[in-house]
Coordinates of C-alpha atoms in Angstrom, one line a residue:
Chain U
M1 CA 65.8 107.3 102.9
T2 CA 62.7 106.7 100.8
V3 CA 61.6 103.5 99.5
T4 CA 61.5 104.7 95.9
Q5 CA 65.1 103.2 95.4
E6 CA 64.0 99.7 96.2
P7 CA 63.1 98.5 92.7
A8 CA 66.5 98.9 91.5
A9 CA 67.8 96.8 94.2
A10 CA 65.0 94.2 94.0
R11 CA 65.9 93.7 90.3
A12 CA 69.5 92.7 91.2
V13 CA 68.2 90.1 93.5
E14 CA 65.4 88.7 91.2
T15 CA 67.7 88.1 88.3
T16 CA 70.1 85.9 90.3
D17 CA 69.8 83.3 92.9
K18 CA 70.0 84.5 96.4
V19 CA 73.0 83.1 98.1
L20 CA 73.1 83.9 101.8
S21 CA 76.4 83.9 103.4
H22 CA 77.9 85.6 106.4
L23 CA 80.5 87.0 104.1
H24 CA 78.0 89.1 102.3
P25 CA 75.0 89.9 104.4
A26 CA 71.6 90.8 102.8
G27 CA 71.2 94.5 102.2
S28 CA 68.7 96.9 103.5
W29 CA 68.1 100.7 103.0
D30 CA 66.8 100.8 106.5
V31 CA 69.6 101.8 109.0
A32 CA 67.7 100.1 111.8
D33 CA 68.2 96.7 109.9
H34 CA 71.9 96.9 110.5
P35 CA 73.0 96.3 114.1
V36 CA 76.1 97.9 115.2
P37 CA 78.9 95.5 114.3
G38 CA 81.1 93.9 117.0
R39 CA 84.2 91.8 117.0
K40 CA 82.1 88.7 116.9
D41 CA 80.9 89.5 113.5
E42 CA 82.9 87.6 111.0
I43 CA 83.3 90.5 108.5
W44 CA 84.4 92.9 111.3
R45 CA 86.6 90.5 113.3
F46 CA 89.9 91.8 112.0
T47 CA 89.0 95.5 112.3
P48 CA 90.1 97.4 115.5
L49 CA 86.7 98.9 116.1
K50 CA 88.0 101.1 118.9
R51 CA 90.0 103.1 116.5
L52 CA 87.2 103.7 114.1
K53 CA 85.9 106.8 116.0
E54 CA 82.4 105.2 116.0
L55 CA 82.2 105.6 112.2
H56 CA 80.9 101.9 112.1
A57 CA 78.3 102.7 114.7
D58 CA 76.6 106.1 115.3
A59 CA 79.2 108.7 115.1
P60 CA 77.5 112.0 114.0
F61 CA 78.3 112.9 110.5
R62 CA 79.4 116.5 110.9
T63 CA 79.9 119.2 108.4
S64 CA 82.8 118.3 106.3
T65 CA 86.3 119.8 106.8
T66 CA 87.7 118.0 103.9
T67 CA 88.3 120.0 100.8
C68 CA 87.4 118.5 97.5
T69 CA 88.9 119.7 94.2
W70 CA 88.9 118.2 90.6
N71 CA 89.5 118.8 87.0
T72 CA 86.9 118.5 84.4
P73 CA 88.1 117.1 81.1
D74 CA 86.1 118.1 78.0
G75 CA 82.8 116.4 77.9
V76 CA 82.8 115.1 81.5
R77 CA 80.6 116.4 84.1
V78 CA 82.1 116.6 87.6
E79 CA 80.2 118.3 90.3
G80 CA 78.5 118.0 93.7
V81 CA 74.8 117.5 93.3
D82 CA 72.0 117.3 95.8
G83 CA 68.2 117.1 96.0
A84 CA 66.3 114.8 93.6
E85 CA 69.3 114.2 91.5
A86 CA 71.5 113.0 94.4
E87 CA 68.6 110.9 95.6
A88 CA 68.3 109.2 92.1
L89 CA 72.0 108.4 92.2
K90 CA 71.5 106.1 95.1
G91 CA 71.7 102.5 94.1
I92 CA 73.2 103.2 90.6
S93 CA 75.5 100.3 91.3
G94 CA 72.7 98.0 91.8
W95 CA 73.4 97.7 95.4
V96 CA 71.5 97.8 98.6
P97 CA 73.7 98.7 101.6
N98 CA 74.8 95.8 103.7
S99 CA 76.5 97.5 106.5
R100 CA 75.4 100.0 109.0
F101 CA 77.8 102.7 108.1
A102 CA 77.0 102.4 104.4
A103 CA 73.2 102.5 105.0
R104 CA 73.8 105.6 107.2
V105 CA 75.9 107.4 104.6
L106 CA 73.3 106.8 101.9
A107 CA 70.4 107.8 104.3
E108 CA 72.0 110.8 105.9
V109 CA 74.2 112.5 103.3
P110 CA 72.1 114.5 101.0
S111 CA 74.7 115.4 98.5
V112 CA 76.9 113.4 96.2
L113 CA 80.0 114.1 94.1
L114 CA 79.1 112.9 90.6
V115 CA 81.5 112.1 87.8
D116 CA 79.3 111.6 84.7
V117 CA 81.0 110.3 81.6
P118 CA 78.5 110.4 78.6
A119 CA 78.1 107.4 76.4
D120 CA 80.7 106.9 73.6
L121 CA 83.0 109.6 75.1
E122 CA 86.7 108.7 75.2
V123 CA 88.5 110.8 77.8
A124 CA 92.2 110.8 77.5
E125 CA 93.0 112.9 80.6
P126 CA 92.3 111.2 83.9
V127 CA 89.7 112.8 86.1
M128 CA 91.6 113.7 89.2
V129 CA 89.5 114.1 92.3
D130 CA 91.5 115.3 95.4
L131 CA 90.1 115.0 98.9
A132 CA 92.2 116.7 101.5
G133 CA 91.2 116.3 105.0
T134 CA 92.0 118.8 107.7
D135 CA 90.7 117.4 110.9
A136 CA 91.2 113.8 112.1
D137 CA 88.6 114.3 114.9
N138 CA 85.9 115.5 112.6
T139 CA 83.7 112.4 111.9
E140 CA 82.2 113.0 108.5
A141 CA 80.7 111.1 105.6
G142 CA 80.9 111.3 101.7
R143 CA 79.2 110.0 98.8
V144 CA 80.7 109.6 95.4
A145 CA 78.8 108.4 92.3
L146 CA 80.9 107.5 89.1
R147 CA 78.7 106.9 86.1
F148 CA 80.2 105.7 82.8
G149 CA 78.0 105.7 79.7
A150 CA 78.0 102.8 77.3
H151 CA 81.1 102.5 75.2
S152 CA 82.9 105.3 77.1
R153 CA 86.5 105.2 78.2
A154 CA 87.7 107.1 81.1
V155 CA 90.0 107.0 84.1
V156 CA 89.0 108.5 87.5
V157 CA 91.4 108.9 90.4
L158 CA 90.2 109.6 93.8
S159 CA 93.0 110.8 95.9
H160 CA 92.8 111.1 99.6
S161 CA 95.3 113.0 101.8
G162 CA 95.5 114.8 105.0
S163 CA 93.6 114.1 108.2
A164 CA 90.0 113.0 108.4
A165 CA 87.6 110.5 110.0
L166 CA 85.6 109.5 106.8
A167 CA 82.9 107.1 106.1
Q168 CA 82.4 106.9 102.4
V169 CA 80.3 105.2 99.8
V170 CA 81.4 105.1 96.2
E171 CA 78.9 103.7 93.7
I172 CA 80.1 103.0 90.2
A173 CA 78.0 102.2 87.1
V174 CA 79.9 101.0 84.1
G175 CA 77.7 101.1 81.0
D176 CA 77.7 98.2 78.3
G177 CA 81.0 98.0 76.4
A178 CA 82.6 100.8 78.4
D179 CA 86.3 100.5 79.4
V180 CA 87.0 102.3 82.7
T181 CA 89.6 102.5 85.4
V182 CA 88.8 103.7 88.9
V183 CA 91.8 104.4 91.3
S184 CA 91.3 105.1 95.0
L185 CA 94.6 106.4 96.6
Q186 CA 94.8 106.5 100.4
D187 CA 97.8 108.7 101.0
W188 CA 96.4 109.9 104.4
A189 CA 98.3 111.5 107.3
D190 CA 99.2 109.1 110.1
D191 CA 96.0 110.0 112.1
A192 CA 93.3 109.5 109.5
V193 CA 90.5 107.0 109.8
H194 CA 88.8 105.9 106.5
L195 CA 85.9 103.4 106.3
S196 CA 84.9 103.0 102.7
H197 CA 82.7 100.9 100.5
H198 CA 83.1 100.8 96.6
Q199 CA 80.4 99.2 94.7
A200 CA 80.5 98.7 91.0
K201 CA 78.1 97.3 88.5
V202 CA 79.8 96.2 85.3
G203 CA 77.7 96.3 82.1
R204 CA 77.6 93.8 79.4
D205 CA 81.0 93.3 77.7
A206 CA 82.5 96.2 79.7
T207 CA 86.0 96.3 81.2
Y208 CA 86.3 97.6 84.6
K209 CA 89.6 98.2 86.5
H210 CA 89.5 99.1 90.1
V211 CA 92.8 100.0 91.9
A212 CA 93.1 100.4 95.6
I213 CA 96.3 102.0 96.9
S214 CA 96.8 102.5 100.6
F215 CA 99.9 104.0 102.2
G216 CA 98.7 106.3 104.9
G217 CA 96.2 106.6 107.6
D218 CA 95.8 105.1 111.1
L219 CA 93.1 102.8 109.9
V220 CA 91.8 102.2 106.4
R221 CA 89.2 99.7 105.7
M222 CA 87.8 99.4 102.2
D223 CA 85.4 97.1 100.5
A224 CA 85.8 96.9 96.8
N225 CA 82.9 95.0 95.3
V226 CA 81.8 94.2 91.9
T227 CA 78.6 92.7 90.3
Y228 CA 77.9 92.2 86.6
D229 CA 74.8 93.6 84.8
G230 CA 75.1 91.4 81.8
P231 CA 77.3 88.7 80.2
G232 CA 80.9 89.2 79.1
G233 CA 81.9 91.8 81.6
S234 CA 85.3 91.8 83.0
A235 CA 86.8 93.2 86.2
E236 CA 90.3 93.6 87.3
L237 CA 90.6 94.4 91.0
L238 CA 94.1 95.5 91.9
G239 CA 95.5 96.6 95.2
L240 CA 98.8 97.9 96.6
Y241 CA 99.4 98.7 100.2
F242 CA 102.4 99.5 102.4
A243 CA 101.7 99.4 106.3
D244 CA 104.1 101.1 108.7
A245 CA 104.2 100.6 112.5
G246 CA 100.8 100.8 114.1
Q247 CA 98.8 101.1 110.9
H248 CA 95.8 98.9 110.1
L249 CA 95.1 98.6 106.3
E250 CA 92.2 96.3 105.5
H251 CA 91.1 95.6 101.9
R252 CA 88.1 93.4 101.2
I253 CA 87.0 92.5 97.8
F254 CA 83.9 90.7 96.6
A255 CA 83.6 89.6 93.0
D256 CA 80.0 88.5 92.8
H257 CA 79.6 86.7 89.4
T258 CA 76.0 87.4 88.8
A259 CA 76.1 86.9 85.0
P260 CA 77.5 84.3 82.5
R261 CA 80.9 84.5 80.8
T262 CA 82.1 87.2 83.2
K263 CA 85.7 87.5 84.4
S264 CA 87.4 88.6 87.5
N265 CA 91.1 88.9 88.1
V266 CA 92.3 90.1 91.5
V267 CA 95.8 91.0 92.4
Y268 CA 96.6 92.7 95.8
K269 CA 100.1 93.1 97.0
G270 CA 101.3 94.6 100.2
A271 CA 104.4 95.3 102.3
L272 CA 104.6 95.6 105.9
Q273 CA 107.2 97.2 108.2
G274 CA 107.4 98.2 111.9
E275 CA 105.8 97.2 115.2
D276 CA 102.2 96.3 114.9
A277 CA 101.8 97.1 111.3
H278 CA 98.8 95.1 110.3
T279 CA 97.2 94.4 107.0
V280 CA 94.2 92.4 106.2
W281 CA 93.1 91.1 102.7
I282 CA 89.8 89.2 102.3
G283 CA 89.1 88.0 98.8
N284 CA 85.5 86.8 98.4
V285 CA 84.5 85.4 95.1
L286 CA 80.9 84.0 94.5
I287 CA 80.0 82.2 91.3
R288 CA 76.3 82.1 91.2
K289 CA 74.3 79.4 89.4
V290 CA 73.5 81.6 86.6
A291 CA 77.2 82.5 86.1
E292 CA 78.2 79.8 83.6
G293 CA 81.5 80.0 81.8
I294 CA 83.1 82.5 84.1
D295 CA 86.7 82.9 84.8
T296 CA 88.1 84.1 88.1
Y297 CA 91.6 84.3 89.7
E298 CA 92.6 86.1 92.9
E299 CA 96.0 86.6 94.4
N300 CA 97.3 88.2 97.5
R301 CA 101.1 88.6 98.3
N302 CA 102.5 90.1 101.3
L303 CA 106.2 91.0 101.8
V304 CA 107.1 91.2 105.5
L305 CA 110.1 93.5 106.0
T306 CA 110.6 93.4 109.7
D307 CA 109.5 91.7 112.9
G308 CA 106.3 92.6 114.7
C309 CA 104.1 92.8 111.6
R310 CA 100.9 90.9 110.9
A311 CA 99.4 90.1 107.5
D312 CA 96.0 88.4 107.4
S313 CA 95.0 86.9 104.1
V314 CA 91.9 85.0 103.4
P315 CA 90.6 83.9 100.0
N316 CA 87.0 82.6 99.9
L317 CA 85.6 81.0 96.8
E318 CA 82.1 79.9 96.7
I319 CA 81.0 78.1 93.7
E320 CA 77.2 77.5 92.8
T321 CA 77.8 76.0 89.3
G322 CA 80.2 73.5 87.9
E323 CA 80.1 75.1 84.5
I324 CA 83.1 77.4 84.8
E325 CA 86.1 78.2 82.7
G326 CA 88.4 78.7 85.6
A327 CA 88.6 79.6 89.3
G328 CA 91.7 79.8 91.3
H329 CA 93.4 81.7 94.1
A330 CA 96.7 82.2 95.6
S331 CA 97.9 83.7 98.8
A332 CA 101.4 84.0 100.1
T333 CA 103.2 86.0 102.8
A334 CA 106.9 85.9 103.0
R335 CA 109.8 87.6 104.6
F336 CA 112.6 89.2 102.6
D337 CA 114.5 86.6 100.7
D338 CA 118.0 86.5 102.0
E339 CA 119.3 84.8 98.9
Q340 CA 117.9 87.6 96.7
L341 CA 119.7 90.2 99.0
F342 CA 122.9 88.2 98.9
Y343 CA 122.9 87.9 95.1
L344 CA 122.4 91.7 94.7
R345 CA 124.9 92.5 97.3
S346 CA 127.5 90.1 95.9
R347 CA 127.4 92.5 92.8
G348 CA 128.4 95.5 94.8
V349 CA 124.9 96.8 95.6
S350 CA 124.6 98.1 99.2
E351 CA 122.1 96.5 101.5
E352 CA 119.8 99.4 101.5
E353 CA 119.8 99.6 97.6
A354 CA 119.3 95.8 97.5
R355 CA 116.3 96.0 99.7
R356 CA 114.9 98.9 97.7
L357 CA 115.3 96.8 94.5
V358 CA 113.7 93.8 95.9
V359 CA 110.7 95.9 97.1
H360 CA 110.4 97.8 93.9
G361 CA 110.5 94.5 92.1
F362 CA 107.8 93.1 94.3
F363 CA 105.5 95.9 93.3
A364 CA 106.7 96.6 89.8
D365 CA 104.5 94.3 87.8
L366 CA 101.4 95.6 89.7
I367 CA 102.2 99.2 89.2
R368 CA 102.6 98.5 85.5
K369 CA 99.1 96.9 85.5
I370 CA 97.5 100.0 86.8
G371 CA 98.1 101.6 83.4
V372 CA 97.8 105.2 84.5
P373 CA 101.2 106.8 83.6
A374 CA 100.5 109.9 85.6
L375 CA 100.3 107.7 88.7
E376 CA 103.2 105.3 88.1
E377 CA 105.9 107.6 88.9
R378 CA 104.1 109.0 91.9
L379 CA 103.7 105.5 93.2
Q380 CA 107.3 104.6 92.7
T381 CA 108.2 107.7 94.6
T382 CA 105.9 106.9 97.5
V383 CA 107.1 103.3 97.7
E384 CA 110.6 104.9 97.8
S385 CA 109.6 107.3 100.7
E386 CA 107.9 104.5 102.7
L387 CA 111.2 102.5 102.5
E388 CA 113.2 105.6 103.4
R389 CA 111.0 106.1 106.5
H390 CA 111.8 102.5 107.6
L391 CA 115.6 103.0 106.9
L392 CA 115.6 106.2 109.0
E393 CA 113.9 104.3 111.8
L394 CA 116.5 101.6 111.6
G395 CA 119.4 104.2 111.6
Chain G
M1 CA 148.3 93.1 90.0
S2 CA 146.2 91.8 92.8
T3 CA 146.6 88.9 95.2
L4 CA 143.9 87.0 97.0
E5 CA 145.5 85.2 100.0
I6 CA 143.6 82.6 102.0
K7 CA 145.3 81.4 105.1
D8 CA 144.3 78.5 107.3
L9 CA 140.6 79.2 106.8
H10 CA 138.2 77.4 109.1
V11 CA 134.4 77.7 108.3
S12 CA 131.4 76.2 109.9
V13 CA 127.6 76.2 109.3
D14 CA 124.9 76.0 112.0
T15 CA 123.0 72.7 111.8
E16 CA 120.3 71.2 114.0
D17 CA 123.1 69.5 115.9
G18 CA 125.1 72.6 116.5
P19 CA 127.9 74.1 114.4
K20 CA 129.5 71.8 111.8
E21 CA 133.0 72.5 110.5
I22 CA 133.1 72.3 106.8
L23 CA 136.4 74.0 105.9
K24 CA 139.3 72.6 108.0
G25 CA 142.2 74.9 107.2
V26 CA 142.4 76.0 103.7
T27 CA 145.6 77.9 102.5
L28 CA 145.8 79.2 98.9
T29 CA 147.2 82.2 97.3
I30 CA 145.9 83.4 94.0
N31 CA 148.2 86.0 92.3
G32 CA 147.1 88.3 89.5
G33 CA 147.3 86.6 86.2
E34 CA 146.9 83.1 87.6
T35 CA 144.1 80.7 87.2
H36 CA 143.6 78.1 89.9
A37 CA 141.2 75.2 89.5
I38 CA 139.8 73.6 92.7
M39 CA 138.5 70.2 92.0
G40 CA 136.9 67.7 94.3
P41 CA 134.1 65.4 94.9
N42 CA 130.6 66.4 95.9
G43 CA 130.4 67.6 99.6
S44 CA 134.1 68.3 100.0
G45 CA 133.4 71.9 100.8
K46 CA 134.4 73.6 97.4
S47 CA 131.3 75.8 97.3
T48 CA 131.6 76.6 101.0
L49 CA 135.0 78.0 100.1
A50 CA 133.5 80.1 97.3
Y51 CA 130.6 81.5 99.5
S52 CA 132.7 82.1 102.4
I53 CA 135.0 84.3 100.5
A54 CA 131.8 86.2 99.1
G55 CA 130.5 86.5 102.6
H56 CA 127.3 84.6 102.5
P57 CA 125.7 84.9 106.0
K58 CA 125.1 81.1 106.3
Y59 CA 128.8 80.5 106.8
T60 CA 130.8 81.4 109.9
V61 CA 134.5 81.9 109.7
T62 CA 135.9 80.5 112.9
S63 CA 139.6 81.1 112.1
G64 CA 142.0 82.0 109.4
S65 CA 142.2 85.0 107.2
V66 CA 141.4 86.2 103.7
T67 CA 143.0 89.2 102.3
L68 CA 142.8 91.0 98.9
D69 CA 145.9 93.0 98.3
G70 CA 146.5 93.0 102.0
E71 CA 143.0 94.3 102.9
D72 CA 141.1 92.0 105.3
V73 CA 138.2 90.7 103.2
L74 CA 136.5 89.0 106.3
E75 CA 136.0 92.5 107.8
M76 CA 134.0 93.6 104.8
S77 CA 130.3 93.3 104.1
V78 CA 129.1 91.3 101.2
D79 CA 128.8 94.3 98.9
E80 CA 132.1 95.8 100.1
R81 CA 133.9 92.7 99.1
A82 CA 132.3 93.0 95.5
R83 CA 133.4 96.7 95.4
A84 CA 136.9 95.7 96.6
G85 CA 137.1 93.6 93.4
L86 CA 135.8 90.0 94.2
F87 CA 133.2 88.4 92.0
L88 CA 131.5 85.2 92.5
A89 CA 129.6 83.4 89.5
M90 CA 127.1 81.3 91.3
Q91 CA 126.1 77.7 90.6
Y92 CA 122.5 78.7 91.1
P93 CA 122.0 82.3 90.3
V94 CA 119.0 83.7 92.1
E95 CA 115.8 85.0 90.5
V96 CA 114.8 88.6 91.5
P97 CA 111.2 89.2 90.5
G98 CA 110.3 92.6 89.1
V99 CA 113.9 93.8 88.6
S100 CA 115.0 93.8 85.0
V101 CA 118.3 92.7 83.9
S102 CA 119.1 96.0 82.5
N103 CA 118.3 97.8 85.8
F104 CA 120.3 95.2 87.8
L105 CA 123.3 95.6 85.6
R106 CA 123.3 99.3 85.7
T107 CA 122.8 99.4 89.5
A108 CA 125.6 96.9 90.0
K109 CA 128.0 98.8 87.6
T110 CA 127.2 102.0 89.4
A111 CA 127.9 100.5 92.8
I112 CA 131.1 99.0 91.7
D113 CA 132.5 102.0 89.9
G114 CA 131.1 104.6 92.4
E115 CA 129.5 106.5 89.5
A116 CA 126.8 105.7 87.0
P117 CA 128.0 104.6 83.6
K118 CA 127.5 106.8 80.6
L119 CA 124.1 106.0 79.2
R120 CA 125.0 105.9 75.5
T121 CA 128.2 103.8 75.7
W122 CA 126.7 101.6 78.4
V123 CA 123.8 100.3 76.5
K124 CA 126.1 99.5 73.6
E125 CA 128.5 97.7 76.0
V126 CA 125.7 95.7 77.5
N127 CA 124.3 94.7 74.2
E128 CA 127.8 93.6 72.9
T129 CA 128.6 91.7 75.9
M130 CA 125.3 89.8 75.7
Q131 CA 125.8 89.1 72.0
R132 CA 129.3 87.8 72.7
V133 CA 127.8 85.0 75.0
Q134 CA 124.9 84.5 72.4
M135 CA 122.3 85.9 74.8
D136 CA 119.5 87.7 73.0
T137 CA 119.6 91.4 74.0
A138 CA 115.8 91.0 74.7
F139 CA 117.0 89.5 78.0
A140 CA 117.9 92.9 79.2
Q141 CA 114.2 93.7 79.6
R142 CA 113.4 90.5 81.5
N143 CA 113.5 90.1 85.2
V144 CA 116.8 88.9 86.7
N145 CA 117.1 85.2 86.1
E146 CA 113.3 84.7 86.1
G147 CA 112.4 81.9 83.8
F148 CA 115.9 81.6 82.5
S149 CA 117.2 78.1 81.5
G150 CA 120.2 76.8 83.4
G151 CA 122.5 77.8 80.4
E152 CA 121.0 81.2 80.3
K153 CA 121.5 81.8 83.9
K154 CA 125.3 80.9 83.5
R155 CA 125.7 83.2 80.5
H156 CA 124.1 86.0 82.5
E157 CA 126.8 85.3 85.2
I158 CA 129.4 85.7 82.6
V159 CA 127.9 88.8 81.3
Q160 CA 128.2 90.3 84.7
L161 CA 131.7 89.1 85.0
E162 CA 132.7 90.9 82.0
L163 CA 130.7 94.1 82.6
L164 CA 131.8 94.4 86.3
N165 CA 135.3 93.2 85.6
P166 CA 136.6 92.4 89.0
K167 CA 140.2 91.8 90.2
V168 CA 139.5 88.3 91.1
A169 CA 136.6 85.9 89.8
I170 CA 135.5 83.0 91.7
L171 CA 133.5 80.6 89.4
D172 CA 131.4 78.1 91.4
E173 CA 130.8 75.1 89.2
T174 CA 129.9 77.4 86.3
D175 CA 130.2 74.4 84.0
S176 CA 127.6 72.3 85.7
G177 CA 124.4 71.6 83.7
L178 CA 125.9 73.1 80.5
D179 CA 125.8 71.5 77.1
I180 CA 129.0 71.5 75.0
D181 CA 128.2 74.6 73.1
A182 CA 127.2 76.6 76.2
L183 CA 130.3 75.4 77.9
R184 CA 132.5 76.7 75.1
I185 CA 130.7 80.1 75.1
V186 CA 131.0 80.5 78.8
S187 CA 134.6 79.4 78.8
E188 CA 135.3 81.9 76.0
G189 CA 134.0 84.6 78.3
V190 CA 136.2 83.5 81.2
N191 CA 139.1 83.4 78.8
R192 CA 138.3 87.0 77.6
F193 CA 138.3 88.1 81.2
R194 CA 141.7 86.5 82.2
E195 CA 143.5 87.5 79.0
Q196 CA 143.5 91.0 80.7
E197 CA 146.5 91.9 82.7
G198 CA 146.7 90.8 86.3
K199 CA 143.3 89.1 86.7
G200 CA 142.9 86.2 89.1
V201 CA 140.6 83.2 88.6
L202 CA 139.5 80.6 91.0
L203 CA 137.7 77.9 89.1
I204 CA 135.7 75.4 91.2
T205 CA 134.5 72.4 89.4
H206 CA 133.7 68.8 89.8
Y207 CA 134.5 67.7 86.3
T208 CA 137.6 68.1 84.2
R209 CA 135.9 69.0 80.9
I210 CA 135.9 72.7 81.5
L211 CA 139.6 72.5 81.8
R212 CA 139.8 71.7 78.2
Y213 CA 138.6 75.2 77.5
I214 CA 140.1 77.1 80.4
K215 CA 143.6 76.1 81.0
P216 CA 144.6 76.4 84.7
D217 CA 148.0 77.3 86.0
H218 CA 147.5 75.4 89.2
V219 CA 145.2 72.6 90.2
H220 CA 144.2 71.9 93.7
V221 CA 142.5 68.7 94.8
F222 CA 139.9 69.5 97.5
V223 CA 138.8 66.7 99.9
D224 CA 137.0 67.0 103.2
G225 CA 137.4 70.7 103.7
R226 CA 141.0 71.0 102.9
I227 CA 143.4 70.9 99.9
A228 CA 144.7 67.4 99.6
E229 CA 147.1 68.0 96.8
N230 CA 148.6 70.8 94.8
G231 CA 149.8 70.5 91.3
G232 CA 149.9 71.8 87.7
P233 CA 147.6 71.0 84.8
E234 CA 148.8 67.4 84.8
L235 CA 147.0 66.8 88.1
A236 CA 143.7 67.5 86.3
D237 CA 144.7 64.8 83.7
E238 CA 145.3 62.4 86.5
L239 CA 142.0 63.1 87.8
E240 CA 140.4 62.7 84.5
A241 CA 142.0 59.3 84.1
N242 CA 141.6 58.0 87.7
G243 CA 138.9 60.1 89.4
Y244 CA 139.1 61.2 93.1
E245 CA 139.5 57.8 94.6
R246 CA 143.1 58.0 95.5
F247 CA 142.4 61.2 97.5
T248 CA 139.1 60.2 99.1
T249 CA 140.7 57.0 100.3
A250 CA 143.7 58.8 101.7
A251 CA 141.4 61.1 103.5
V252 CA 139.6 58.4 105.4

């Protein structure tokens, strides 16, 4: 990594007050500045490091065995780039890596998959990027850069499937007034390991929707962070996860209100079933001194379907200014509601169907909020098959 | 013509101090075409009777029997009971987030009939049924009972009663919390149901006012987990005039 990227990062720090917190450690481009994390580190304490195949530490980033395919709607540029262009895309989210794996990915991976949406372009068709892994033992790393020009409108779906041990950095730059949706679907095979950091910079008056959907994988840990590049930006961070026996699905969001009159709305919902199904949701919101008149709300709900599951849910709200419109959070973890099941069954609906209705209902409003019709049906089907899986196990 | 037969039914619930007997031997036969009113003071076990027949897991039947046309109801699961022809209109209908009324009704109808209703006629039937109880058809798109007022929840129960059209309907304090207009609308729905041939109704109520709209064939006074007295409609008139005092005193 060269030092030429530093000015972009320095700017982000200069325009806002520096708030040091163990929840969001200071960044550095230098890998050596990031010690290998351990269980004692607050931001890693929920993660079963042993199952990460050393991706958090010093696993070699080998030649990728993951195939990557995509469509290119008219006017959109989607391609793998390297050399100077790839170098220049580092830090487009205004971010300096704050973890060892992210710093390593940016330092060691010479190429990046770029989705470039020019200013003013409105793209009706979603850009679908499919990443299909083939080898769970092949530790590898990937970079993605999503650049949305001012006043553009687009939807990008990153879809992960198959087997891989992937460390990934996704940087997102949302231009002023743009309206974009970024979906990351983790539909991995049971043995996949995925360590991912999504970092977005939301322009003035822009609307950014980020959707994290995790069904598969032995271990998925994703940071979905957002900062604001000017006043009036709005971010909606949505998440849906369904953990089966033995799975660890961890979602960490950080809405860093770096500009006035910005909004963040966070809704993550998860279901858990089976022995040692484990989910983690960490909702960090920071309202900096400069961020007057902001509005934030974050919510995490977990539905525990069987014994033996564990759902950790931790909202953190740090407020540096009193001049805000609103700030709130909610977190709830509950079992199946017996009264709901009784009500449905008393109308003739079988127990299996009643459970299915309740789980569908639990996710329904969230799936509607995603606003990508092509994805909605697929998600309903996936929720369905996750439930089937459990019912088979019961039977 | 169906018959719901309850014989010497004993039911208990688990409490912190161990099982507590709520129903202490209830015997009652509801023949098709008959409407029975069960009236009693609070805490007498009326609702327990309703929920036990429907199969709520909170209640344990310790002895006695319940049969519908000779079939052992107590052996059936909750949903099997509904498919066999029992319906319970609940005092506190449950909210089911994210499940629309329309989806719920269609799923229930499909379960009861064993086949999906024909789409075109079904939508019309649902709309007409909702309109009859003066429920805006926009409710079909709302989540089940979510944000419904007390009266709207009860009307929604009646919509289900009419659409699912069971053999025997148990109405648990369907009149509670209703203003006079809503009470009339709900009663008309029950009357439409029982005007059909061979339908049985078990009407559980604390108050006599619903009996002005739904005329029972038999009235049973329920006190301390059993039926204290059986009679005709005149028994309701006596209760209206004198309250439950005669029966509660006798029970002590």
